[in-house]
mmCIF file of C-alpha atoms in Angstrom:
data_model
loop_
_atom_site.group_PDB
_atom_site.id
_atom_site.type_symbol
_atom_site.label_atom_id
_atom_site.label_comp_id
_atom_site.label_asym_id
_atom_site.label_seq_id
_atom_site.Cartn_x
_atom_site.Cartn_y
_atom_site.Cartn_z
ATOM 1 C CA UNK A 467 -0.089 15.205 8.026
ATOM 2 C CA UNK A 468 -1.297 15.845 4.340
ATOM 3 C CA UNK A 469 1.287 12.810 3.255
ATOM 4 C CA UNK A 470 -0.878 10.570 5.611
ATOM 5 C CA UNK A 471 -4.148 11.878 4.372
ATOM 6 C CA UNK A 472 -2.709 11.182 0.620
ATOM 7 C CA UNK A 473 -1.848 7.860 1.523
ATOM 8 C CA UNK A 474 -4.963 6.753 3.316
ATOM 9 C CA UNK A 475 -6.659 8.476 0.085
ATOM 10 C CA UNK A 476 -4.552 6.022 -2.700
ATOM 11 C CA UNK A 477 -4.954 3.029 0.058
ATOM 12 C CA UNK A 478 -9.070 3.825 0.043
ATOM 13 C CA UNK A 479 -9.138 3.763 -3.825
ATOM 14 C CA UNK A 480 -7.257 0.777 -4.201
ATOM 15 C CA UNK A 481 -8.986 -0.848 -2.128
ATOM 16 C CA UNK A 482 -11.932 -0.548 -3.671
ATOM 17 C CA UNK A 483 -10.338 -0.705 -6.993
ATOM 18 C CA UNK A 484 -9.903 -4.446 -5.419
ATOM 19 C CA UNK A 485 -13.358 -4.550 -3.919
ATOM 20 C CA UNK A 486 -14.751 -4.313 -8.559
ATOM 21 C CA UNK A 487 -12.010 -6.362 -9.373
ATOM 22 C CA UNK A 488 -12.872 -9.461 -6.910
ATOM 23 C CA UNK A 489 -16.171 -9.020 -7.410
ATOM 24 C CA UNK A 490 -15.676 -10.082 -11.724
ATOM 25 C CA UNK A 491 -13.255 -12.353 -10.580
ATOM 26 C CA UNK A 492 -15.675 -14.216 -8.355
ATOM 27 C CA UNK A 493 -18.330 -13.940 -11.213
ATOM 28 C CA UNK A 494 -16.027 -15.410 -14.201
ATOM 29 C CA UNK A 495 -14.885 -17.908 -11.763
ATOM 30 C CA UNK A 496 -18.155 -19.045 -10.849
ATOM 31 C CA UNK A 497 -18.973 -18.857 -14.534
ATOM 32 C CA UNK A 498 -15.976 -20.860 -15.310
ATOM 33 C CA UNK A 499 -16.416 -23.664 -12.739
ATOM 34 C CA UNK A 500 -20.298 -23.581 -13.498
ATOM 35 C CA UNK A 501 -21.150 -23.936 -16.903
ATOM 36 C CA UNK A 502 -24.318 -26.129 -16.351
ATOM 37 C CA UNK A 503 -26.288 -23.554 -14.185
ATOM 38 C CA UNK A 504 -26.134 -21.090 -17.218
#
């Protein structure tokens, strides 16, 4: 049982370690494909 609670726990944080990480990605992306709107 704790195993499974310590794996949902690292699966949680990753995810939104993923969750920051998309977020910049979206934003240099949309920086990088939009250079006029800046």
């Amino acid at each position: 049982m704790y195993a499974l609670v310590e794996c949902m726990t690292r699966l949680n944080g990753m995810y939104s370690l993923w969750l920051k990480v998309h977020k910049w990605y979206m934003c240099l992306g949309s920086v990088a494909f939009c250079p006029r709107y800046i």
